[in-house]
Coordinates of N, CA and C in Angstrom, one line a residue:
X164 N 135.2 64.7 146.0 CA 135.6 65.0 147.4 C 135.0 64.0 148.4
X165 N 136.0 63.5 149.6 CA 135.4 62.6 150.4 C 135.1 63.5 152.0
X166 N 134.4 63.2 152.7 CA 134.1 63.5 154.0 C 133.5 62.5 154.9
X167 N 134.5 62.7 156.2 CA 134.1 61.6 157.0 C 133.2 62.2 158.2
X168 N 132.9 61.7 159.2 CA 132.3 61.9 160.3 C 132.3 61.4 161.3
X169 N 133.4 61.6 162.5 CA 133.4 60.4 163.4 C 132.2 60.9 164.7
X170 N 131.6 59.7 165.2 CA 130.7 59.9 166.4 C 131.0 58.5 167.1
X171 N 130.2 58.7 168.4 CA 130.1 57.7 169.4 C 128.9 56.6 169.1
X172 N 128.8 55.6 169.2 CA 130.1 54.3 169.4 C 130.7 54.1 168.4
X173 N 130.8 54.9 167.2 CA 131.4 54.7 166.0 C 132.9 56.0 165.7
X174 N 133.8 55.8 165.4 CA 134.9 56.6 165.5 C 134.6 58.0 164.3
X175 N 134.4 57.4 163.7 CA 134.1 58.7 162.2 C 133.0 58.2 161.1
X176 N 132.6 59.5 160.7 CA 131.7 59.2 159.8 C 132.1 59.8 158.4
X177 N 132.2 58.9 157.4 CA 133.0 58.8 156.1 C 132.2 59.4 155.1
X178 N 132.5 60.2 154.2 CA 132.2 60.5 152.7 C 133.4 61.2 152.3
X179 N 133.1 62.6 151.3 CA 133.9 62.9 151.0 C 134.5 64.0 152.3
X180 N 133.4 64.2 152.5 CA 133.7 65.3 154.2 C 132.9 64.5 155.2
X181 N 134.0 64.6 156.2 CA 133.9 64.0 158.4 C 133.8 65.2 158.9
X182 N 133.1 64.7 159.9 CA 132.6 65.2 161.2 C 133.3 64.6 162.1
X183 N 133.5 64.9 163.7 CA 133.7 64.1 164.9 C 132.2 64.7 165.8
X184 N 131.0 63.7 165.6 CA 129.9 63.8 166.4 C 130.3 64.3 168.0
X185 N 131.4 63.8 168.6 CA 131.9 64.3 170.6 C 132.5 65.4 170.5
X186 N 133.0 66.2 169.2 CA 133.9 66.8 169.6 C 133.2 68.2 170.0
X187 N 133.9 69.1 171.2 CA 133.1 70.0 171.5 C 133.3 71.1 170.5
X188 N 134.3 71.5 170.3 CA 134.8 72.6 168.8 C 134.4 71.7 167.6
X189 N 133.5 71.9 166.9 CA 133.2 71.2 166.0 C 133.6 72.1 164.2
X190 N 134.2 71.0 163.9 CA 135.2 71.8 162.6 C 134.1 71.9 161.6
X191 N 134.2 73.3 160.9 CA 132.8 73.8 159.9 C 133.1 72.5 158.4
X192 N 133.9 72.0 158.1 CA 134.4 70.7 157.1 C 133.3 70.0 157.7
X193 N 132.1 69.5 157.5 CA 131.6 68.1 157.9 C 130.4 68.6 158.8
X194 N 130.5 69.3 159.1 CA 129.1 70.1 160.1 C 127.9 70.6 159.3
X195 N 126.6 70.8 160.2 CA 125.3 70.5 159.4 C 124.8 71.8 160.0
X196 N 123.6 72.2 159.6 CA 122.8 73.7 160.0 C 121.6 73.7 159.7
X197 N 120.8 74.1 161.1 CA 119.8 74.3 161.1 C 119.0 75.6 161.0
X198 N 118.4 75.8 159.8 CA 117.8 77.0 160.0 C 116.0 76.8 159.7
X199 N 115.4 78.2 160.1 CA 114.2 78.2 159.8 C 113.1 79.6 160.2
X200 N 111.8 79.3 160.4 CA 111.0 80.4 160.3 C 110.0 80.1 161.2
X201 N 109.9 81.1 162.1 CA 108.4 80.7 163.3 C 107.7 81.8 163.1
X202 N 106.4 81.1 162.8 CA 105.4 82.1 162.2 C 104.0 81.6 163.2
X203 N 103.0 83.2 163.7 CA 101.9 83.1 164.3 C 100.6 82.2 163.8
X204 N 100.4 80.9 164.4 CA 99.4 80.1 163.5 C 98.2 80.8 163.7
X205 N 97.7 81.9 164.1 CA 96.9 83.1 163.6 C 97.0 84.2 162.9
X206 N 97.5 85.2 162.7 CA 97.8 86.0 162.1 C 98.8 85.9 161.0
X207 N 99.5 84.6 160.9 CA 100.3 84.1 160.1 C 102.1 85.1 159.8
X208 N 101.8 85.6 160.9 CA 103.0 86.8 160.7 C 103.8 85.6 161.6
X209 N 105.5 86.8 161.5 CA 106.4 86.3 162.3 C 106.7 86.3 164.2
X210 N 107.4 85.6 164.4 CA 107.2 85.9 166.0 C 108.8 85.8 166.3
X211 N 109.5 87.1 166.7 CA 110.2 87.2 167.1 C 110.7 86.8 168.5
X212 N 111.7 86.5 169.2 CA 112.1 86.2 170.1 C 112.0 85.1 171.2
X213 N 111.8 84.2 170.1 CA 111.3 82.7 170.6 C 112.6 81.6 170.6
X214 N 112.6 81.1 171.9 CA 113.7 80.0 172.2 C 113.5 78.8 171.6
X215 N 114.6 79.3 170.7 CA 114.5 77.4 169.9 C 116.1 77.0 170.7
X216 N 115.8 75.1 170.8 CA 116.4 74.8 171.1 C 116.2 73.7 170.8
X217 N 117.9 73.0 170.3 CA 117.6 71.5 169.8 C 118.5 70.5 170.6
X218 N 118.1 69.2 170.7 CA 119.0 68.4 171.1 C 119.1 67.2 170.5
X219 N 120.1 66.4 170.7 CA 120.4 65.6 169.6 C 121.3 64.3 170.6
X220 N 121.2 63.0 170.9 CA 122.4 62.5 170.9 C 123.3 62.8 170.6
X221 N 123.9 63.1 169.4 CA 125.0 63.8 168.6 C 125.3 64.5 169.3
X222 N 125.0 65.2 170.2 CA 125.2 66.4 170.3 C 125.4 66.6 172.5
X223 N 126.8 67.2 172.8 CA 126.9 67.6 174.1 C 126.0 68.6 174.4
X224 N 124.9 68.3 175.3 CA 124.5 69.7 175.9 C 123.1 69.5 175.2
X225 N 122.7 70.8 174.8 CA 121.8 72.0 173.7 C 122.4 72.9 173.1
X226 N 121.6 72.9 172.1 CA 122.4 74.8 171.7 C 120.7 75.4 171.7
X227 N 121.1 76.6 171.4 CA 119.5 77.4 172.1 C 120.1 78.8 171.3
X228 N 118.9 79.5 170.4 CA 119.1 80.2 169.8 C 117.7 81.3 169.9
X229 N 117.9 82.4 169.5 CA 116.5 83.5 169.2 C 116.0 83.8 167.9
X230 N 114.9 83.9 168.1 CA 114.4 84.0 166.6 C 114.8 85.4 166.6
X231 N 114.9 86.0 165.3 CA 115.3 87.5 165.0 C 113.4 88.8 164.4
X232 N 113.8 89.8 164.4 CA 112.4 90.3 164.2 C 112.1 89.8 163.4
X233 N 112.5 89.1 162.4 CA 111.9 88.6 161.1 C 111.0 86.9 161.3
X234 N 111.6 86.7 162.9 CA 110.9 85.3 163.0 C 112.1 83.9 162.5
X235 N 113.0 84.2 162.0 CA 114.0 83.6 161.2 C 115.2 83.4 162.3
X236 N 115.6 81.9 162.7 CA 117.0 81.5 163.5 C 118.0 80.7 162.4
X237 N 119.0 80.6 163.2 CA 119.8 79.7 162.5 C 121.3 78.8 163.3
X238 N 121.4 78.0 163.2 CA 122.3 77.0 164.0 C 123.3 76.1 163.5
X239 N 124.6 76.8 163.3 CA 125.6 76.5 162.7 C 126.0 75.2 163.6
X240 N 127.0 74.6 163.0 CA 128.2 73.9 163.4 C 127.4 73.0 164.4
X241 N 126.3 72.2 163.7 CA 125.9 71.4 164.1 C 126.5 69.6 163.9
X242 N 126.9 68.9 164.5 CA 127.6 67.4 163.9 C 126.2 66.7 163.7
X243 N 126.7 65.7 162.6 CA 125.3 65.0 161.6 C 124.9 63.7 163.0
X244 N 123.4 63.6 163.0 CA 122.4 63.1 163.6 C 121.3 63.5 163.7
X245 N 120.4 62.5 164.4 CA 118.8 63.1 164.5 C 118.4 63.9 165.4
X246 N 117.7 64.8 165.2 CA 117.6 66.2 165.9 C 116.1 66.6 166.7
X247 N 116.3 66.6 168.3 CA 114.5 66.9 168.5 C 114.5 68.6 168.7
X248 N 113.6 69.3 168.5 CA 113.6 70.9 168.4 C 112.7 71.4 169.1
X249 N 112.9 72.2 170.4 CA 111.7 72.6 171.2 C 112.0 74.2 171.1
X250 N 110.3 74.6 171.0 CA 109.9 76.2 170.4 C 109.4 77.1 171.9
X251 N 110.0 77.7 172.0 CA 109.0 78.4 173.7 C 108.6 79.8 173.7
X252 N 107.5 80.4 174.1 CA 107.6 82.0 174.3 C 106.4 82.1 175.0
X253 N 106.4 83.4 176.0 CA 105.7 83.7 176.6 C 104.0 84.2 175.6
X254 N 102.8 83.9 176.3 CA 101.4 83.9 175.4 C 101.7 82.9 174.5
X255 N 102.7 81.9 174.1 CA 102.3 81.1 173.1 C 102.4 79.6 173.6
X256 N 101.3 78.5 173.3 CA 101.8 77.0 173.7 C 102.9 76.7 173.1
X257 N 103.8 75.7 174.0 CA 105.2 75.2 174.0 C 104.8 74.3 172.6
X258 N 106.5 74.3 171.6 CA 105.8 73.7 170.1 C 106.9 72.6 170.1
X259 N 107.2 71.4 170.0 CA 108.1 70.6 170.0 C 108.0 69.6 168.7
X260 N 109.2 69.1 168.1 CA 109.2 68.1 167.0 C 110.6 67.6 166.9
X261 N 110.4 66.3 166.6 CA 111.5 65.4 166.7 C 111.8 65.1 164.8
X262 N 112.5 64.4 165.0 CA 112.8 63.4 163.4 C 113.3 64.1 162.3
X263 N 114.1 64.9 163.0 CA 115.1 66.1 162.3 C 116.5 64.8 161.6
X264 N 116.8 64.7 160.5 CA 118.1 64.5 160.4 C 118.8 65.1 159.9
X265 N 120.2 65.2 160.0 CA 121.1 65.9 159.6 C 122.2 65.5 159.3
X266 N 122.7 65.5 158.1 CA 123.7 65.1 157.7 C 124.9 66.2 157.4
X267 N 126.0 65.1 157.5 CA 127.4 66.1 157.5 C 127.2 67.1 155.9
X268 N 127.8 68.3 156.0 CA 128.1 69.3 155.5 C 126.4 69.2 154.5
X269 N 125.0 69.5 155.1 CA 123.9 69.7 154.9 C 123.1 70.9 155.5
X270 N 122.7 71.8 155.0 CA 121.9 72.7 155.5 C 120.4 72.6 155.4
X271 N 119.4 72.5 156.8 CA 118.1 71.6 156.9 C 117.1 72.6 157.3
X272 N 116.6 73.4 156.2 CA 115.2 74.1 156.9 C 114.0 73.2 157.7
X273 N 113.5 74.0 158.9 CA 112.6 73.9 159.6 C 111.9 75.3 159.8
X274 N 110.8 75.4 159.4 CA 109.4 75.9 159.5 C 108.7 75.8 160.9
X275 N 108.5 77.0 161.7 CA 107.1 76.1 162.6 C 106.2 77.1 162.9
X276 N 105.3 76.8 163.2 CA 104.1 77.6 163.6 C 103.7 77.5 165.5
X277 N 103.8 78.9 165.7 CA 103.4 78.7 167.4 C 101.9 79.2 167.4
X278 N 101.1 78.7 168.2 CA 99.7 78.8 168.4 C 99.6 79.8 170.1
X279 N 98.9 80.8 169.8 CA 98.8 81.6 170.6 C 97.9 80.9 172.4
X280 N 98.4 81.0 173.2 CA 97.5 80.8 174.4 C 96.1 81.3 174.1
X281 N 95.4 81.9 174.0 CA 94.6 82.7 173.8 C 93.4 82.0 172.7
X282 N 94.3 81.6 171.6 CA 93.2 81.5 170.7 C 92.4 80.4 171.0
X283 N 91.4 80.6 170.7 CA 90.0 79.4 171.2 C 89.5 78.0 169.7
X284 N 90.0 78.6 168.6 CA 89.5 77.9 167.8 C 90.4 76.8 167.2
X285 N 90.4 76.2 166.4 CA 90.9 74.9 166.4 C 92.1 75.5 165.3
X286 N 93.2 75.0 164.9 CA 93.9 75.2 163.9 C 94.8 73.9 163.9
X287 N 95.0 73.3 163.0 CA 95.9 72.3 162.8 C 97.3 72.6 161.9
X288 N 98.0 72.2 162.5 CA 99.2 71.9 162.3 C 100.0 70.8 161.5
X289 N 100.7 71.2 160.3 CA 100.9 69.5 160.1 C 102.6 69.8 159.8
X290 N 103.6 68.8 160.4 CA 104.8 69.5 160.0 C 105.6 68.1 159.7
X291 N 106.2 68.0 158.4 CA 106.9 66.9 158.1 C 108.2 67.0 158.3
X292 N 109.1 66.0 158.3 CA 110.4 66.5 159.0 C 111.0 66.5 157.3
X293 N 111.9 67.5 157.6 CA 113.0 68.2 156.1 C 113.7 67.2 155.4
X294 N 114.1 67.1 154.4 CA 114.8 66.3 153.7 C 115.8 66.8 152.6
X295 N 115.4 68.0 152.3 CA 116.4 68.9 151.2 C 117.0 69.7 151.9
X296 N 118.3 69.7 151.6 CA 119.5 70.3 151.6 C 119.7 71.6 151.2
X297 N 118.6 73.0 151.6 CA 118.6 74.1 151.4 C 119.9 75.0 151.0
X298 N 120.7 74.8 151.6 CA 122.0 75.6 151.4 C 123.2 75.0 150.7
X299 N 123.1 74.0 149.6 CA 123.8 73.5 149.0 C 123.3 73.5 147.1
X300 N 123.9 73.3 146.3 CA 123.5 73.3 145.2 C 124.8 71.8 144.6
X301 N 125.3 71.5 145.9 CA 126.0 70.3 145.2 C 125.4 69.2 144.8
X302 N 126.2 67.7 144.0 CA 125.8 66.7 143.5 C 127.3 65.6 144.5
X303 N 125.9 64.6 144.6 CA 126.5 63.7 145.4 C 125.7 62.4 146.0
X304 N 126.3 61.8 147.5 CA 125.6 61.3 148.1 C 126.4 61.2 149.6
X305 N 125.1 60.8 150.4 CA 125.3 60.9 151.8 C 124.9 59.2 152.0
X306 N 126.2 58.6 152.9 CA 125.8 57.5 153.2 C 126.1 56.8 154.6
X307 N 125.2 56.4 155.2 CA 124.9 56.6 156.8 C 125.5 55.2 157.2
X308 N 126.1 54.7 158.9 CA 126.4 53.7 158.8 C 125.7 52.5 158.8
X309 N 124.6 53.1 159.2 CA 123.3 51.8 159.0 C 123.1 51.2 157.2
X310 N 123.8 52.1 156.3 CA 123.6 51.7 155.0 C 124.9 50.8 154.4
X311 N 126.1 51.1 155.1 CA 126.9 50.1 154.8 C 127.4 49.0 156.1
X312 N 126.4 49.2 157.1 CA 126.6 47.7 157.7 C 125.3 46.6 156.9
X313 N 124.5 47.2 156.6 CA 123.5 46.0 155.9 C 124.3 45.7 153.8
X314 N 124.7 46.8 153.8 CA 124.8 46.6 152.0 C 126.6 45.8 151.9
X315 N 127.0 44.9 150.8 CA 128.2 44.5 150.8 C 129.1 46.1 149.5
X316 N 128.8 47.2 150.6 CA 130.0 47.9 149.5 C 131.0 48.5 149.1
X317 N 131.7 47.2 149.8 CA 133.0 47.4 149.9 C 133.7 45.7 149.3
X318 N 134.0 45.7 147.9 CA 134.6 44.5 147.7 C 136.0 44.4 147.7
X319 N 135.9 42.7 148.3 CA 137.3 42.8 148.7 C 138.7 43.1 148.0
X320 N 138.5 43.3 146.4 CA 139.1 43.6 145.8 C 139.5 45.1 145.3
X321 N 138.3 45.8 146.0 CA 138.6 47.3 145.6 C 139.8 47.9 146.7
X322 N 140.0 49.1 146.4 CA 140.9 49.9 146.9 C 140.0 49.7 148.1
X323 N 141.6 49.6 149.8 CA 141.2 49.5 150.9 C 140.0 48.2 151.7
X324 N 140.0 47.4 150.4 CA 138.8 46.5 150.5 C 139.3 45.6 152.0
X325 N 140.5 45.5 152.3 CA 140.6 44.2 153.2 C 140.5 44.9 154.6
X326 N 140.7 46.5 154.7 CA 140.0 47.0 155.7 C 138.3 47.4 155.6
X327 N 138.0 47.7 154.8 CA 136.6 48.1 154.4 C 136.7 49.5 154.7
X328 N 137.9 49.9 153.5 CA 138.1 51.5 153.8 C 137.1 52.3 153.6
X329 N 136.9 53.6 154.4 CA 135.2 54.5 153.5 C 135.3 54.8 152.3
X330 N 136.9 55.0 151.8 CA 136.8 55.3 150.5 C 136.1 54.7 149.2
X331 N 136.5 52.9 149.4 CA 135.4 52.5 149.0 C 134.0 52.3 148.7
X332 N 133.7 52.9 149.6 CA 131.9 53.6 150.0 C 131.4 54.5 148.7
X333 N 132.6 54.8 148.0 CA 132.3 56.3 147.1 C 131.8 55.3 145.6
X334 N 131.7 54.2 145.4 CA 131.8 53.6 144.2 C 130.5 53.8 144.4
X335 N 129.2 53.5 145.3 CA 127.9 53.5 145.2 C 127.7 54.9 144.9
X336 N 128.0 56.0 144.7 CA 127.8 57.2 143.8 C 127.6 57.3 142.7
X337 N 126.5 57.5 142.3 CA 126.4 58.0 140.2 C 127.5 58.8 139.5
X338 N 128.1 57.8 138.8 CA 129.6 58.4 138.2 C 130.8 58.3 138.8
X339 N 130.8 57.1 139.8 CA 132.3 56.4 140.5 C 132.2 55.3 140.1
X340 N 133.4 55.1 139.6 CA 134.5 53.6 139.7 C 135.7 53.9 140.0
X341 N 135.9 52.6 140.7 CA 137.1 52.1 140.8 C 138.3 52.3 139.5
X342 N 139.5 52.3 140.3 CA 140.5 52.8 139.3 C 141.8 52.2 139.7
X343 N 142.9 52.3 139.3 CA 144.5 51.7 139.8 C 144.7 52.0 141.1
X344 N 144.2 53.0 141.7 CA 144.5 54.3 143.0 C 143.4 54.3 144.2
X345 N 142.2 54.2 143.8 CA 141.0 54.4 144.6 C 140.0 54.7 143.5
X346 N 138.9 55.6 143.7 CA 137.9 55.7 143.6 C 137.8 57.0 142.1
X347 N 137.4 56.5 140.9 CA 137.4 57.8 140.1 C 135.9 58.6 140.0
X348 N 135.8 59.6 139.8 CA 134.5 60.2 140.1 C 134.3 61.0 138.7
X349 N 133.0 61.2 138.1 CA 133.2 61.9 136.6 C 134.3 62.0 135.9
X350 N 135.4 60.9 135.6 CA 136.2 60.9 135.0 C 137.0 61.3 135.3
X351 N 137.7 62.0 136.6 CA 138.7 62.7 137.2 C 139.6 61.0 137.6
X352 N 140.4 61.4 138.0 CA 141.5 59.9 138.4 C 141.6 60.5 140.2
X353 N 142.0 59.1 140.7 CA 141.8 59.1 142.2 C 142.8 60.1 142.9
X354 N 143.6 60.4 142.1 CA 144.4 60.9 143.1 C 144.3 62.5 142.7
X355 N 143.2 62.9 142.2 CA 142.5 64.4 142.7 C 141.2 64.8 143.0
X356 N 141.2 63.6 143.7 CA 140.1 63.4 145.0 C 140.6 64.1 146.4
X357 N 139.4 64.9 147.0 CA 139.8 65.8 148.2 C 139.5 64.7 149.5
X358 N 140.2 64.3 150.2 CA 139.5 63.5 151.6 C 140.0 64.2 153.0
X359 N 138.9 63.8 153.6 CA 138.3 64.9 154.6 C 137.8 64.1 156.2
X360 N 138.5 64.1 157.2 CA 138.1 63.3 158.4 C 137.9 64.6 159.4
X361 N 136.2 64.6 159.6 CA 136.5 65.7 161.0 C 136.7 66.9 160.6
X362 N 136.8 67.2 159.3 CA 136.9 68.4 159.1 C 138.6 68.6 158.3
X363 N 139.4 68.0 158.7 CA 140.9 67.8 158.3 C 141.2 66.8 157.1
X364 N 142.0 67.5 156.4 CA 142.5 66.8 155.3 C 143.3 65.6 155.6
X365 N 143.0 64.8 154.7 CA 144.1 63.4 155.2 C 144.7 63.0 153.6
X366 N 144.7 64.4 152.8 CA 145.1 63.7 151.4 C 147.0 63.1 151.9
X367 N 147.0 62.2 150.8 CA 148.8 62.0 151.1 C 149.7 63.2 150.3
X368 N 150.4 63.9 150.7 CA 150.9 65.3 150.9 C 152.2 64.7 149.0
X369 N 152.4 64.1 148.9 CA 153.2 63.3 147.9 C 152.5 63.1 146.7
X370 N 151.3 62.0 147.0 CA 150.9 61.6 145.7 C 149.0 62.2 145.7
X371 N 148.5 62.7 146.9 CA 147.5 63.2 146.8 C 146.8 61.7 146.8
X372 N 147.1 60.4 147.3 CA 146.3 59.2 147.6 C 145.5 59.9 148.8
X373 N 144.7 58.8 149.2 CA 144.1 58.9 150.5 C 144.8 58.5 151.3
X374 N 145.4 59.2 152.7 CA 146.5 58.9 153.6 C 146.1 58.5 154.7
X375 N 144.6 57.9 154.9 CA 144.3 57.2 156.0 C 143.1 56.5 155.7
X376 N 143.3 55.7 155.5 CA 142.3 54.3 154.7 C 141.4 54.1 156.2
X377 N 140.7 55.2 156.6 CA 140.2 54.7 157.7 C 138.6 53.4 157.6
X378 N 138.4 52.4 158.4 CA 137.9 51.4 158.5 C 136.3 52.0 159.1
X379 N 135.2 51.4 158.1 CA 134.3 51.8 158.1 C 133.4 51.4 159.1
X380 N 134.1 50.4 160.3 CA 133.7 49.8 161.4 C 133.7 51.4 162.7
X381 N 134.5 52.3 162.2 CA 134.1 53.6 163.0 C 134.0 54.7 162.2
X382 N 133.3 54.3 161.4 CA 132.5 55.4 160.5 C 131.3 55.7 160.9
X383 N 130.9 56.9 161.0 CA 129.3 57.5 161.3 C 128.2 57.6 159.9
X384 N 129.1 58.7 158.9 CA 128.6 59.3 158.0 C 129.6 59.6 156.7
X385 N 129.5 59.4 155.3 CA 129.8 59.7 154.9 C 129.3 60.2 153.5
X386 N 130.0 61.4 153.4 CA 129.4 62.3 151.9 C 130.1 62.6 151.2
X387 N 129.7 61.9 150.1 CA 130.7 62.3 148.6 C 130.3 63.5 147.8
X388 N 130.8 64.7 147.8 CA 130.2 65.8 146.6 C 131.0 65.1 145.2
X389 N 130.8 65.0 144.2 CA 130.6 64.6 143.2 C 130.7 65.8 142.3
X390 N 129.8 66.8 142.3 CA 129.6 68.2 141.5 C 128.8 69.4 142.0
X391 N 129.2 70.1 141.2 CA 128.0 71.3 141.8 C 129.3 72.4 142.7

């Protein structure tokens, strides 16, 4: 399966599933999710009712969510980019962290700990930013546009090579080659491959090719599920 992702200054971001980073309805095909857990960095329990709120380039506005009694939020229909996350509640210091990424159709736990106004002793904090894909159990790859403007992978001879279609992009996956049609994936043939722009199918309705060889010059993001 292919998905693309279109964002600003770039038109779409390509894999097996897209996103459109501007759009304000953002289609669940190609969208990313933030979830996690805010817990008392003393008492180590949950803290309910705390304003998270993230912002992103990527992203018009904020979205701004509540933690639930359990201390646990969650933030759908997020479009793929890097994400900063500010934590707020009354009695507790303000908790903020940047260097969130997110990629299309990825689910990204975040953890955080709020430190009470009050407490006097020292506690440290150490918070790395996520990298596993909690809500998925698929096989694949995600490939960003900063990875195919430096890498050559798109030859000129592959399917869509003279545009530098995204489809192309899918060969750097474990268990893709090239084939008469496009791109074969664990031995399946190209033309039952799923492709995905934004959320919308662009298979060709006939032969099930890819019906829009979109150019990787406005590509954001692209992710190939593969398996799983």
């Amino acid at each position: 399966m292919f998905s693309i992702t279109r964002g600003f200054p770039y038109a779409f971001g390509a894999a097996v599933t897209c996103a459109l980073v501007a759009n304000v309805a953002f289609a669940q095909q190609g969208a990313g999710v933030l979830v996690g857990r805010v817990t008392d960095g003393a008492t180590k329990g949950p803290v309910a009712d705390v304003v998270v709120t993230v912002t992103s380039p990527a992203l018009q506005g904020e979205q701004i969510v509540v933690t639930d009694g359990t201390g646990s939020f969650r933030l759908p229909n997020l479009p793929p980019g890097d994400y900063q996350m500010r934590l707020e509640k009354e009695e507790y210091k303000p908790y903020a962290r940047g260097g969130i990424t997110l990629r299309a159709d990825s689910t990204i736990r975040v953890d955080s700990v709020l430190l009470p106004e009050a407490l006097k002793e020292e506690i440290k904090v150490v918070a790395q930013a996520p990298t596993v894909d909690v809500g998925s159990s698929a096989v694949g790859l995600d490939v960003s546009h900063d990875f195919v403007s430096r890498m050559p992978v798109v030859r000129p001879s592959a399917k869509g090579g003279a545009v530098r279609s995204f489809e192309a992009v899918a060969e750097v996956t474990p268990g893709a080659q090239n084939d008469d049609y496009g791109v074969s994936i664990a031995g399946t043939t190209s033309p039952e491959n799923q492709y995905v722009i934004d959320g919308v199918s662009v298979n060709n309705p006939a032969l099930g090719l890819n019906g829009s060889p979109l150019s990787l010059e406005f590509v954001q993001d692209v992710n190939v599920i593969s398996g799983g």
